[in-house]
Coordinates of C-alpha atoms and ligand atoms in Angstrom, one line a residue:
X1 CA 0.3 0.0 0.5
X2 CA 1.5 3.4 -1.3
X3 CA 2.4 5.9 1.6
X4 CA -0.2 9.6 1.6
X5 CA 1.8 11.8 -0.3
X6 CA 0.8 15.3 -0.2
X7 CA -0.5 16.7 -3.9
X8 CA 2.7 18.3 -6.4
X9 CA 1.3 21.9 -8.3
X10 CA 0.1 19.9 -11.0
X11 CA -1.6 17.4 -9.2
X12 CA -3.3 20.8 -8.1
X13 CA -4.1 21.8 -11.2
X14 CA -5.8 18.9 -12.9
X15 CA -7.5 18.4 -9.5
X16 CA -9.6 22.0 -10.1
X17 CA -10.1 21.1 -14.2
X18 CA -12.0 18.9 -13.0
X19 CA -14.4 21.8 -11.7
X20 CA -14.8 22.2 -14.7
X21 CA -17.3 19.5 -14.9
X22 CA -19.5 21.6 -13.2
X23 CA -21.8 23.2 -15.9
X24 CA -22.3 19.9 -17.6
X25 CA -23.5 19.1 -14.0
X26 CA -25.8 21.5 -13.7
X27 CA -27.2 21.8 -17.4
X28 CA -28.5 17.6 -16.0
X29 CA -29.5 18.0 -12.9
X30 CA -31.9 21.7 -14.7
X31 CA -33.0 18.4 -17.4
X32 CA -33.6 16.5 -14.3
X33 CA -36.6 19.0 -13.2
X34 CA -35.9 22.6 -14.2
X35 CA -38.6 24.0 -11.2
X36 CA -36.7 22.0 -8.0
X37 CA -34.1 23.2 -9.7
X38 CA -34.4 26.6 -9.6
X39 CA -36.8 26.4 -6.8
X40 CA -34.0 24.7 -4.3
X41 CA -31.0 28.2 -5.4
X42 CA -33.5 30.7 -4.9
X43 CA -34.5 28.8 -1.5
X44 CA -30.4 28.5 -0.4
X45 CA -30.6 32.6 -1.5
X46 CA -33.0 32.9 0.8
X47 CA -31.8 30.6 3.5
X48 CA -27.8 31.8 4.0
X49 CA -29.8 35.7 4.6
X50 CA -31.8 35.0 7.3
X51 CA -29.3 33.5 9.9
X52 CA -27.1 36.8 8.9
X53 CA -30.8 39.1 9.7
X54 CA -31.2 36.8 12.4
X55 CA -28.0 37.6 14.6
X56 CA -28.4 41.1 14.0
X57 CA -32.2 41.3 15.3
X58 CA -30.6 39.2 18.4
X59 CA -27.8 41.6 18.6
X60 CA -30.0 44.5 18.4
X61 CA -32.5 43.3 21.5
X62 CA -29.8 42.1 24.0
X63 CA -29.0 46.1 23.5
X64 CA -32.5 47.1 23.4
X65 CA -32.9 45.3 26.3
X66 CA -29.7 46.5 28.1
X67 CA -31.2 50.4 28.0
X68 CA -34.2 49.0 29.6
X69 CA -36.5 49.7 26.8
X70 CA -40.3 46.6 27.8
X71 CA -42.4 47.8 24.5
X72 CA -39.0 47.8 21.8
X73 CA -37.9 44.7 23.0
X74 CA -41.1 42.6 23.3
X75 CA -41.4 44.2 18.8
X76 CA -37.7 42.8 18.1
X77 CA -38.7 39.4 20.3
X78 CA -41.5 39.7 17.9
X79 CA -39.2 39.7 15.4
X80 CA -36.3 37.6 16.0
X81 CA -38.8 34.7 16.2
X82 CA -41.1 34.8 13.3
X83 CA -37.4 35.2 11.8
X84 CA -36.6 32.0 13.5
X85 CA -39.7 30.4 12.4
X86 CA -38.5 31.2 9.2
X87 CA -35.7 29.6 9.6
X88 CA -37.8 26.0 10.3
X89 CA -40.2 26.6 7.5
X90 CA -37.2 27.1 4.8
X91 CA -35.1 24.4 6.6
X92 CA -38.1 22.2 6.4
X93 CA -38.9 23.4 2.6
X94 CA -35.1 22.3 1.7
X95 CA -35.7 18.7 3.2
X96 CA -39.3 18.2 1.1
X97 CA -37.0 19.2 -2.1
X98 CA -34.4 17.7 -2.2
X99 CA -35.5 14.6 -1.0
X100 CA -38.2 15.1 -4.1
X101 CA -35.2 16.2 -6.4
X102 CA -33.1 12.9 -5.1
X103 CA -35.9 10.6 -6.8
X104 CA -36.1 12.1 -9.8
X105 CA -32.0 12.5 -10.7
X106 CA -32.0 8.9 -9.4
X107 CA -34.5 9.0 -11.9
X108 CA -33.3 10.7 -14.6
X109 CA -29.9 9.3 -14.6
X110 CA -30.9 5.5 -14.9
X111 CA -32.4 6.0 -17.6
X112 CA -29.3 7.7 -19.2
X113 CA -27.7 4.8 -18.1
X114 CA -29.8 2.6 -19.4
X115 CA -30.7 3.8 -23.0
X116 CA -26.6 4.0 -23.2
X117 CA -25.9 0.1 -22.3
X118 CA -28.6 -0.3 -24.8
X119 CA -27.2 1.6 -27.5
X120 CA -23.6 -0.2 -26.7
X121 CA -22.2 -2.6 -29.6
X122 CA -21.8 -6.6 -27.7
X123 CA -17.6 -5.4 -29.2
X124 CA -17.4 -2.6 -26.4
X125 CA -19.7 -4.5 -23.8
X126 CA -18.0 -7.0 -23.8
X127 CA -14.0 -4.7 -23.3
X128 CA -13.6 -5.5 -19.4
X129 CA -12.2 -1.1 -19.5
X130 CA -16.0 -0.5 -20.4
X131 CA -17.4 -3.3 -18.3
X132 CA -15.0 -1.6 -14.8
X133 CA -16.4 2.0 -15.5
X134 CA -19.8 0.8 -16.1
X135 CA -19.5 -0.7 -13.2
X136 CA -17.9 2.3 -10.8
X137 CA -20.4 4.1 -12.5
X138 CA -23.3 1.9 -10.9
X139 CA -22.4 1.6 -7.6
X140 CA -22.5 5.3 -7.2
X141 CA -24.7 6.8 -9.5
X142 CA -26.9 6.9 -6.4
X143 CA -25.4 9.2 -4.9
X144 CA -22.1 11.0 -6.0
X145 CA -24.4 13.0 -8.8
X146 CA -26.7 14.0 -6.7
X147 CA -23.8 14.7 -3.4
X148 CA -22.4 17.5 -5.9
X149 CA -26.3 18.9 -6.5
X150 CA -26.4 19.4 -3.0
X151 CA -22.9 20.5 -2.5
X152 CA -23.6 23.2 -5.6
X153 CA -26.3 24.3 -3.4
X154 CA -24.9 24.2 -0.6
X155 CA -22.3 26.5 -1.6
X156 CA -25.0 29.3 -2.8
X157 CA -25.9 29.3 1.1
X158 CA -22.6 29.4 2.4
X159 CA -21.7 32.1 -0.1
X160 CA -24.7 34.4 0.6
X161 CA -24.0 34.0 4.8
X162 CA -20.4 34.9 3.6
X163 CA -21.2 37.9 1.9
X164 CA -24.2 40.1 3.7
X165 CA -21.1 38.6 7.2
X166 CA -18.4 39.7 5.9
X167 CA -19.5 43.4 5.2
X168 CA -19.8 43.7 9.1
X169 CA -16.8 42.2 10.2
X170 CA -14.7 44.3 7.8
X171 CA -16.5 47.2 8.9
X172 CA -15.3 46.7 12.1
X173 CA -12.1 44.7 12.2
X174 CA -10.7 44.8 8.1
X175 CA -7.6 42.2 9.6
X176 CA -9.4 40.1 10.9
X177 CA -10.5 37.8 8.1
X178 CA -6.8 36.9 7.7
X179 CA -7.5 35.0 11.2
X180 CA -10.5 33.7 9.3
X181 CA -9.1 32.6 6.5
X182 CA -4.9 31.8 6.6
X183 CA -5.7 28.3 8.3
X184 CA -8.6 27.8 5.7
X185 CA -6.3 27.8 2.8
X186 CA -3.3 26.9 4.8
X187 CA -5.5 23.3 5.1
X188 CA -7.3 22.7 2.0
X189 CA -3.7 21.1 0.4
X190 CA -4.3 19.0 3.3
X191 CA -7.6 18.4 2.0
X192 CA -7.4 17.6 -1.2
X193 CA -4.7 15.6 -0.8
X194 CA -6.7 12.8 1.3
X195 CA -9.8 13.6 -1.1
X196 CA -7.6 12.1 -4.2
X197 CA -6.6 9.7 -1.8
X198 CA -10.1 8.3 -1.1
X199 CA -11.0 8.6 -4.6
X200 CA -8.4 6.7 -6.4
X201 CA -8.6 4.0 -4.0
X202 CA -12.2 3.6 -3.9
X203 CA -11.8 3.4 -7.8
X204 CA -9.0 0.9 -8.0
X205 CA -11.0 -1.2 -5.3
X206 CA -14.2 -1.5 -7.9
X207 CA -11.6 -4.2 -10.0
X208 CA -11.2 -6.0 -6.7
X209 CA -14.8 -5.5 -5.8
X210 CA -16.1 -7.2 -9.3
X211 CA -13.7 -10.3 -8.8
X212 CA -15.2 -10.0 -5.1
X213 CA -18.7 -9.8 -6.0
X214 CA -17.7 -12.8 -8.2
X215 CA -16.6 -15.2 -5.7
X216 CA -19.4 -14.6 -3.2
X217 CA -21.7 -15.6 -6.2
X218 CA -19.6 -18.6 -7.2
X219 CA -20.6 -19.8 -3.3
X220 CA -23.6 -18.3 -3.1
X221 CA -25.4 -19.0 -5.9
X222 CA -26.9 -23.0 -7.0
X223 CA -25.2 -22.9 -11.1
X224 CA -22.1 -23.1 -9.2
X225 CA -22.8 -25.0 -6.1
X226 CA -22.4 -28.5 -7.8
X227 CA -19.2 -27.6 -8.7
X228 CA -17.4 -26.2 -6.1
X229 CA -18.8 -29.1 -3.7
X230 CA -17.4 -32.5 -6.1
X231 CA -13.6 -30.2 -6.6
X232 CA -14.2 -29.4 -2.8
X233 CA -12.7 -25.1 -3.8
X234 CA -15.1 -23.8 -0.9
X235 CA -11.6 -23.5 1.5
X236 CA -9.3 -21.6 -2.0
X237 CA -12.5 -19.6 -2.6
X238 CA -13.3 -18.0 0.3
X239 CA -9.2 -18.2 0.6
X240 CA -9.6 -15.8 -2.2
X241 CA -12.1 -13.5 -1.3
X242 CA -10.7 -13.0 2.3
X243 CA -7.2 -12.2 0.4
X244 CA -9.3 -9.0 -1.8
X245 CA -11.3 -7.9 0.9
X246 CA -8.4 -7.2 3.6
X247 CA -6.7 -5.4 1.1
X248 CA -9.5 -3.3 0.6
X249 CA -10.3 -2.9 3.9
X250 CA -6.9 -2.3 4.9
X251 CA -6.8 0.7 2.1
X252 CA -9.9 2.2 3.6
X253 CA -8.4 2.0 7.5
X254 CA -5.8 3.9 6.3
X255 CA -7.6 6.9 4.1
X256 CA -9.5 7.2 7.5
X257 CA -7.2 7.5 10.0
X258 CA -5.2 10.2 7.6
X259 CA -9.1 11.7 7.7
X260 CA -8.7 11.9 10.9
X261 CA -5.3 13.5 12.1
X262 CA -6.1 16.5 8.8
X263 CA -9.3 16.8 10.8
X264 CA -7.8 17.2 14.7
X265 CA -5.0 18.9 13.6
X266 CA -7.2 21.4 11.5
X267 CA -10.1 21.7 14.4
X268 CA -7.5 22.8 16.8
X269 CA -5.4 25.8 14.4
X270 CA -9.3 26.9 13.6
X271 CA -9.9 27.2 17.3
X272 CA -7.0 29.2 18.1
X273 CA -7.6 31.7 15.2
X274 CA -11.5 31.9 17.5
X275 CA -9.5 32.6 20.5
X276 CA -7.5 35.8 19.4
X277 CA -10.8 36.8 17.9
X278 CA -13.4 36.9 20.7
X279 CA -9.9 38.8 22.8
X280 CA -10.0 41.4 19.7
X281 CA -13.5 41.9 20.5
X282 CA -13.5 41.9 24.4
X283 CA -11.0 44.4 23.3
X284 CA -13.3 46.2 21.3
X285 CA -16.7 46.5 24.2
X286 CA -14.4 46.8 27.4
X287 CA -13.1 50.2 25.4
X288 CA -16.7 51.3 25.0
X289 CA -17.0 51.3 21.2
X290 CA -18.9 49.1 20.9
X291 CA -22.6 47.9 23.2
X292 CA -22.8 44.2 24.1
X293 CA -25.2 43.1 21.7
X294 CA -23.5 44.5 18.0
X295 CA -20.7 42.6 19.8
X296 CA -22.9 39.3 20.0
X297 CA -23.8 39.7 17.2
X298 CA -20.7 40.5 15.9
X299 CA -19.1 37.8 17.7
X300 CA -21.4 35.0 16.2
X301 CA -21.4 37.2 11.9
X302 CA -17.6 35.9 12.8
X303 CA -18.2 32.4 14.0
X304 CA -20.8 31.6 10.7
X305 CA -18.3 33.5 8.9
X306 CA -15.4 31.5 9.4
X307 CA -18.0 28.3 9.1
X308 CA -18.7 29.0 5.9
X309 CA -15.7 29.6 5.2
X310 CA -14.5 25.9 5.9
X311 CA -17.7 24.8 4.6
X312 CA -17.0 26.0 1.3
X313 CA -13.9 24.3 1.5
X314 CA -15.5 20.9 2.6
X315 CA -18.1 21.3 -0.7
X316 CA -15.5 22.2 -2.7
X317 CA -13.7 19.3 -1.7
X318 CA -16.4 17.4 -1.7
X319 CA -17.7 18.8 -5.5
X320 CA -14.0 17.5 -6.7
X321 CA -14.1 14.2 -5.7
X322 CA -17.1 14.0 -7.2
X323 CA -16.4 15.6 -9.9
X324 CA -14.1 13.1 -10.8
X325 CA -17.2 10.6 -10.7
X326 CA -19.0 12.8 -12.9
X327 CA -16.8 13.8 -15.2
X328 CA -16.4 9.7 -15.6
X329 CA -20.3 9.5 -15.8
X330 CA -21.1 12.7 -18.7
X331 CA -18.3 11.4 -20.3
X332 CA -19.5 7.8 -20.1
X333 CA -23.2 8.5 -21.1
X334 CA -22.1 10.8 -24.2
X335 CA -19.4 8.5 -25.5
X336 CA -20.2 8.4 -29.4
X337 CA -17.1 5.9 -29.1
X338 CA -19.5 3.5 -27.4
X339 CA -22.4 3.2 -29.8
X340 CA -23.5 0.8 -32.3
X341 CA -24.3 2.5 -34.8
X342 CA -20.7 3.5 -35.5
X343 CA -22.3 1.5 -38.9
X344 CA -23.3 4.5 -41.3
X345 CA -25.5 7.6 -40.8
X346 CA -27.8 6.1 -43.5
X347 CA -28.6 2.5 -43.1
X348 CA -30.8 1.3 -45.5
X349 CA -34.4 -1.2 -43.4
X350 CA -35.3 -5.0 -44.8
X351 CA -37.9 -6.4 -45.9
X352 CA -37.2 -9.3 -46.6
X353 CA -33.9 -11.5 -46.5
X354 CA -33.2 -13.3 -50.1
X355 CA -29.8 -14.3 -49.8
X356 CA -26.8 -13.5 -47.8
X357 CA -23.7 -13.6 -49.1
X358 CA -19.5 -13.5 -47.5
X359 CA -17.3 -13.0 -48.8
X360 CA -12.7 -12.5 -47.7
X361 CA -14.4 -12.6 -44.0
X362 CA -11.7 -12.3 -41.6
X363 CA -12.7 -11.6 -37.9
X364 CA -9.9 -10.8 -34.4
X365 CA -11.6 -10.4 -31.5
X366 CA -10.5 -6.6 -29.9
X367 CA -6.9 -7.2 -27.9
X368 CA -6.8 -10.9 -29.5
X369 CA -3.4 -12.1 -31.2
X370 CA -4.9 -14.2 -33.2
X371 CA -7.9 -14.8 -36.7
X372 CA -10.9 -16.0 -35.2
X373 CA -12.5 -16.1 -38.5
X374 CA -9.5 -16.6 -41.7
X375 CA -11.1 -16.0 -46.0
X376 CA -14.3 -16.9 -45.1
X377 CA -16.3 -16.5 -48.8
X378 CA -20.1 -18.3 -48.9
X379 CA -22.8 -18.1 -49.9
X380 CA -27.0 -18.9 -49.2
X381 CA -30.3 -18.0 -50.5
X382 CA -33.8 -17.9 -49.8
X383 CA -35.2 -21.5 -48.9
X384 CA -31.1 -23.5 -48.0
X385 CA -31.0 -24.9 -44.5
X386 CA -27.1 -24.0 -43.7
X387 CA -25.7 -26.5 -40.9
X388 CA -22.4 -25.2 -39.3
X389 CA -19.7 -27.7 -38.3
X390 CA -16.1 -28.3 -36.7
X391 CA -14.5 -28.6 -33.4
X392 CA -15.2 -26.1 -30.5
X393 CA -12.8 -22.9 -31.2
X394 CA -13.4 -23.2 -34.7
X395 CA -15.0 -19.9 -35.0
X396 CA -18.7 -21.6 -35.7
X397 CA -20.3 -18.9 -32.8
X398 CA -18.0 -15.7 -34.0
X399 CA -19.7 -15.7 -37.6
X400 CA -23.6 -16.4 -36.0
X401 CA -22.4 -13.3 -33.7
X402 CA -20.9 -11.2 -37.4
X403 CA -23.8 -12.0 -39.4
X404 CA -26.1 -10.1 -36.6
X405 CA -23.9 -7.2 -37.1
X406 CA -23.2 -7.7 -33.2
X407 CA -18.9 -6.7 -34.3
X408 CA -17.9 -4.5 -37.1
X409 CA -16.8 -5.8 -40.1
X410 CA -14.8 -4.2 -43.4
X411 CA -17.7 -2.9 -45.8
X412 CA -17.7 -5.5 -48.5
X413 CA -16.9 -9.1 -46.1
X414 CA -20.8 -9.6 -44.9
X415 CA -24.1 -8.7 -47.6
X416 CA -27.9 -9.1 -47.2
X417 CA -29.4 -9.3 -50.0
X418 CA -26.6 -7.4 -51.6
X419 CA -25.8 -4.8 -49.2
X420 CA -23.2 -4.3 -46.9
X421 CA -23.9 -5.0 -43.4
X422 CA -22.7 -1.8 -42.4
X423 CA -25.3 -0.1 -44.8
X424 CA -28.5 -1.8 -43.0
X425 CA -30.5 -1.3 -40.4
X426 CA -30.1 -3.2 -37.1
X427 CA -32.6 -4.0 -35.8
X428 CA -34.8 -5.3 -39.5
X429 CA -32.4 -7.1 -39.5
X430 CA -33.0 -8.0 -36.3
X431 CA -36.6 -8.0 -36.8
X432 CA -36.1 -10.7 -38.9
X433 CA -33.9 -13.3 -37.2
X434 CA -35.4 -15.7 -35.2
X435 CA -31.8 -16.8 -33.3
X436 CA -30.8 -19.3 -30.3
X437 CA -27.4 -18.2 -28.8
X438 CA -25.8 -21.4 -27.4
X439 CA -25.1 -18.9 -24.1
X440 CA -29.0 -18.3 -24.6
X441 CA -30.6 -15.6 -21.8
X442 CA -32.7 -18.0 -19.1
X443 CA -34.9 -14.7 -18.3
X444 CA -35.6 -14.9 -13.8
X445 CA -39.5 -14.3 -15.5
X446 CA -42.7 -16.2 -16.0
X447 CA -43.5 -18.4 -19.1
X448 CA -44.8 -15.1 -20.9
X449 CA -42.0 -13.1 -20.6
X450 CA -39.7 -15.6 -21.7
X451 CA -41.1 -16.9 -25.0
X452 CA -43.5 -12.8 -25.7
X453 CA -40.0 -11.3 -25.8
X454 CA -38.9 -12.8 -28.9
X455 CA -41.8 -11.0 -30.6
X456 CA -42.9 -8.4 -28.0
X457 CA -46.1 -7.5 -30.1
X458 CA -47.1 -10.7 -29.3
X459 CA -46.4 -11.3 -25.6
X460 CA -50.6 -10.8 -25.0
X461 CA -51.1 -13.7 -28.1
X462 CA -51.4 -16.4 -25.6
X463 CA -52.7 -18.9 -29.0
X464 CA -49.2 -17.7 -30.4
X465 CA -47.1 -18.1 -27.2
X466 CA -49.1 -21.5 -26.4
X467 CA -48.3 -22.4 -30.7
X468 CA -44.6 -21.5 -30.4
X469 CA -44.5 -23.0 -26.3
X470 CA -45.4 -26.5 -28.5
X471 CA -43.1 -25.8 -31.9
X472 CA -40.2 -26.5 -29.0
X473 CA -41.2 -29.3 -27.5
X474 CA -42.6 -27.9 -24.2
X475 CA -44.5 -30.3 -22.3
X476 CA -43.4 -30.0 -19.0
X477 CA -45.7 -26.8 -17.9
X478 CA -48.8 -25.8 -16.4
X479 CA -51.1 -24.4 -19.1
X480 CA -50.4 -21.1 -17.3
X481 CA -48.7 -18.7 -19.3
X482 CA -47.9 -16.2 -15.4
X483 CA -45.9 -19.0 -14.4
X484 CA -42.9 -17.9 -12.9
X485 CA -39.9 -19.3 -14.3
X486 CA -36.2 -19.9 -12.3
X487 CA -35.1 -19.7 -8.3
X488 CA -34.7 -15.3 -8.7
X489 CA -38.6 -14.9 -7.3
X490 CA -40.0 -17.0 -4.6
X491 CA -42.6 -18.9 -6.5
X492 CA -40.2 -19.4 -9.8
X493 CA -39.8 -22.6 -10.4
X494 CA -36.8 -23.8 -11.6
X495 CA -36.6 -26.1 -14.7
X496 CA -33.5 -28.6 -16.3
X497 CA -30.7 -27.8 -18.9
X498 CA -33.3 -28.8 -22.3
X499 CA -36.4 -27.4 -20.5
X500 CA -34.6 -24.0 -20.3
X501 CA -33.3 -25.0 -23.7
X502 CA -36.8 -25.6 -24.7
X503 CA -37.8 -22.2 -23.6
X504 CA -35.5 -20.4 -25.6
X505 CA -36.4 -21.8 -28.1
X506 CA -40.3 -21.6 -28.3
X507 CA -38.8 -18.0 -27.6
X508 CA -36.6 -18.1 -30.9
X509 CA -40.1 -19.7 -32.5
X510 CA -42.4 -17.0 -31.7
X511 CA -40.5 -14.5 -34.6
X512 CA -42.0 -14.3 -38.0
X513 CA -39.0 -14.3 -39.4
X514 CA -36.8 -15.1 -42.6
X515 CA -33.8 -15.9 -41.2
X516 CA -33.6 -18.3 -38.4
X517 CA -30.5 -19.6 -36.7
X518 CA -29.8 -22.3 -33.9
X519 CA -26.5 -22.0 -32.6
X520 CA -26.3 -25.8 -30.9
X521 CA -30.0 -26.6 -30.4
X522 CA -29.9 -29.6 -29.4
X523 CA -26.9 -29.6 -26.9
X524 CA -29.4 -30.2 -23.9
X525 CA -32.0 -32.3 -25.5
X526 CA -33.3 -35.5 -25.3
X527 CA -33.6 -37.3 -29.1
X528 CA -37.2 -36.9 -28.5
X529 CA -36.8 -33.4 -28.4
X530 CA -33.9 -33.0 -30.9
X531 CA -36.5 -34.4 -33.3
X532 CA -39.1 -32.2 -32.8
X533 CA -36.8 -29.2 -33.0
X534 CA -35.4 -30.0 -36.1
X535 CA -38.9 -31.0 -37.8
X536 CA -39.6 -27.0 -36.2
X537 CA -36.5 -26.0 -38.0
X538 CA -37.0 -27.4 -41.1
X539 CA -41.1 -26.6 -41.8
X540 CA -39.8 -22.6 -40.4
X541 CA -37.4 -22.5 -42.7
X542 CA -38.8 -23.8 -46.1
X543 CA -39.4 -20.4 -47.6
X544 CA -36.9 -19.1 -45.3
X545 CA -33.1 -19.5 -44.7
X546 CA -32.3 -21.2 -42.0
X547 CA -28.3 -22.4 -39.8
X548 CA -27.8 -24.3 -37.6
X549 CA -24.5 -25.4 -35.7
X550 CA -24.5 -28.1 -34.3
X551 CA -21.8 -30.6 -33.6
X552 CA -23.9 -33.9 -34.7
X553 CA -23.7 -35.6 -37.9
X554 CA -26.7 -37.0 -37.9
X555 CA -28.5 -34.0 -37.5
X556 CA -25.7 -32.0 -40.0
X557 CA -26.1 -34.2 -42.8
X558 CA -30.4 -33.8 -43.4
X559 CA -28.6 -29.9 -44.0
X560 CA -28.3 -28.7 -48.2
X561 CA -25.1 -27.4 -46.9
X562 CA -22.9 -27.7 -44.3
X563 CA -20.3 -25.8 -43.5
X564 CA -17.0 -28.0 -41.9
X565 CA -15.6 -25.0 -40.1
X566 CA -11.2 -25.9 -38.5
X567 CA -9.8 -22.5 -36.7
X568 CA -11.6 -20.6 -38.9
X569 CA -10.7 -21.5 -42.0
X570 CA -13.7 -22.7 -44.9
X571 CA -12.1 -26.2 -44.8
X572 CA -14.7 -28.3 -46.3
X573 CA -17.8 -27.2 -48.0
X574 CA -20.7 -29.7 -49.9
X575 CA -24.3 -32.0 -48.8
X576 CA -23.1 -34.8 -46.9
X577 CA -22.1 -37.0 -49.5
X578 CA -19.3 -33.8 -51.1
X579 CA -18.2 -33.5 -47.9
X580 CA -17.6 -37.8 -46.8
X581 CA -16.0 -38.4 -50.9
X582 CA -13.7 -35.0 -50.3
X583 CA -12.8 -34.2 -46.6
X584 CA -10.9 -37.0 -44.5
X585 CA -11.7 -35.9 -41.1
X586 CA -15.2 -35.5 -41.3
X587 CA -15.3 -38.9 -42.5
X588 CA -13.7 -40.3 -39.0
X589 CA -15.6 -37.5 -37.2
X590 CA -18.5 -39.4 -39.3
X591 CA -17.5 -43.0 -38.8
X592 CA -16.9 -42.3 -35.0
X593 CA -20.4 -40.8 -34.4
X594 CA -22.1 -43.9 -36.5
X595 CA -19.8 -46.8 -35.4
X596 CA -21.3 -45.4 -31.5
X597 CA -24.1 -45.5 -32.1
X598 CA -23.7 -49.1 -34.4
X599 CA -21.6 -50.7 -31.5
X600 CA -24.6 -49.3 -28.7
X601 CA -22.0 -46.4 -26.9
X602 CA -18.9 -48.0 -27.4
X603 CA -16.2 -46.2 -29.6
X604 CA -14.1 -47.6 -31.8
Ligands
ATP701 N1 -15.8 -12.7 -27.0 C1 -14.7 -13.0 -27.5 N2 -13.6 -12.0 -26.7 C2 -12.4 -13.5 -27.4 N3 -12.7 -14.3 -28.2 C3 -13.1 -14.5 -28.8 C4 -14.6 -14.3 -28.1 N4 -15.7 -15.4 -28.4 C5 -14.8 -15.9 -28.8 N5 -13.6 -16.0 -28.6 C6 -12.4 -17.0 -29.4 O1 -13.0 -17.1 -31.1 C7 -12.5 -18.6 -31.7 C8 -14.0 -19.0 -31.9 O2 -14.7 -18.5 -30.9 P1 -16.9 -19.6 -30.9 O3 -16.6 -19.1 -30.0 O4 -16.6 -18.3 -32.8 O5 -15.8 -20.7 -31.8 P2 -17.3 -22.2 -31.8 O6 -17.1 -22.7 -33.4 O7 -18.2 -21.6 -31.9 O8 -16.7 -22.7 -30.8 P3 -17.7 -23.9 -29.5 O9 -18.1 -25.9 -30.8 O10 -17.0 -24.4 -28.8 O11 -19.2 -23.5 -29.2 C9 -12.3 -19.3 -30.0 O12 -10.7 -19.1 -29.8 C10 -12.3 -18.4 -29.1 O13 -11.6 -18.1 -27.4

C-alpha cells in the first residue's frame, strides 16, 4: 500500500480543472427537473441571508433589553421569533425539495445509463475496461451526482451567508478577515490530497469489488454450487475472497486514519484563531466602542463566516471528489464511440432476406492475438438450410455474431440482399431473425415473458405463445403463462438445462422470421426433443434461410449444405455425401459417431 503523499502543484491544477465539469452537471440537474432546480437555488439564497438577519436582530434585541425599553424589546423579540420560525420553514421546504429531487435525479440518470447500455455494441460491452467503468458508475450513480447537486446548493447558501456577514466584520476590523481565512487555506492542500487518494482507492477497489462479488456469487448461487462441492473449492475461493476483501478494508482504514489526523489538527488551529478574534472583540467592548448586543452579534457573525469558509472548502473538496466521478459519468453517457450504430449514418431497412453473402471475411476479437475467422467465403440463398460444423473454438458462433452485426467488419465482407451489413438498419435485420444463441438467456421471469420477448408485439397473444411452446416441444409446463421460471423470485420453478433450452427455442420460434439461426439447439435435448426441434426448424425454413450449428453429424447431414470450419477457415463445403468424399476428417468424425451408435455407445 502506498503511503500518504501531499499533492504536487501540477496535481492541484489537474484537480481544480476537474471542476470544469460543474456546468455540464448543472445542465443535467436542470434537465432532471427545471422547476425544482430553480426553486432550490432561490430557497438556498434565502437560507443564506436569513441567519445573518436573525443574528443582527438578536444583537439589537440584547441592546434594547440593556436599555430597559420593554415595549420595543417585545416588538423586536416578535420579529426575532418570526425569523427563527422562517428558518425552520425554509429548512423543512429544503428537505422536502431535496428528497423529491433525489428520486427524480436517480430516475433520470438510471434511464440515461440503461439507454446508453442498450445502444452499445457487444464489442464495447465485452470490453473489460468498459465493464469496470460501468461497474464504478453503477455503484455510485445513486449518490455521487446527488451529492454534487447538494454541494452546489450548499455552496450558494455559504457564499450568500459570507457575503452578507463579511461586510460587518470588515467594518469592525478588516484585518481580522485574515485570521479567518488563513487556516482554512493552509489546510486545504491536506484535504485535497486525502480526497484525491480516497477517490483513487475507490477506483482501484471497484476492480477488486468485481472479483469479490464474483467469488461471493460462486459460493452463493446454485449454478456453481455442484462444482464447488465436487472439486472442494470452497476453502480456496473463500481464501481468495478474503485476501481481496482484507486489502480493500486495509486501504480504506488507512485513509480514514489520515483523514482523522488532518481534521483534528485543522480543528485545533481553527479554535486558536477563533480565540484570538474573541479577545479582539472583548477589547472593543471594554473600550466602549460597541454595545454588548452588537458584540454578541459580531461574535456570532464571525463564527458564521468562519464556519461557512470551512464549509466552502469542504464543499469544494466534495465537489472536486464527486466531479471526478461526474466527469466519468458524463463522458460515459456522451461518448459517441460507445454506440452500436458506429456504422453508416444512412442505413437501409430490410423488409425481406433473400441472400446472405460473405466475401473474404477475416475477423479478430479486440485485443486477441489471432484471427477467429480467416478468409471466409459463403453464399446462402432463400430456401437453403446450412449446417455449420467444426471442432470447439473453430469460429462457428463467431460467424453467427458477425452476421447479426454485433462486431464491425469491413464494408464488403458481409452482404444481405447485396447490401453491405454496415449499411443495413440493424433493428430491421434483427426483426427478421429468429435466433437461439449458444449462451441463450434464462430469463428469471414468467413463461409469457420468456417466450414473448421473442416478439414483443405478440407478448399478450396467448395462442401464439402456446403455439411456439408446442413447436419447441415444451410439454412440461402447466397452461399458466404467468408461471414464474427460475429461482430469483420465491414463487418460481426451476427448470432443467434441456427444459430451459426448449423455452429459449420457443422464444426463437415466436418470431415470424425469414432467417432462423440455431446455435447448438441439440446441446441439451433428449432424442425426442431433438427430433421435434429439427422438424420445426425445417418446417420454418422451408421458404426462408436456416442456419444451424451442431456437433452431431446425424443432424448436420440433413442440411442442404454443410460448412466445415477448422481453426477459423472453411476446410470443406457441400452436401453430406460430398463431404464424405472429399474431407477425410469429416469422414472420420462421421465414422466415430455412427460406429459408436452401431456399437451401442462403445467407442472404436
Ligand atoms: N468474446 C470473445 N472475445 C475474444 N475471443 C473470443 C470471444 N468469443 C470467442 N472467442 C475466441 O474465438 C474463437 C472462436 O470462438 P467461437 O465461440 O466462435 O467457437 P465455436 O466454434 O462456436 O466453438 P464451440 O463449438 O465451442 O461453441 C475461439 O478461439 C475463442 O477463444
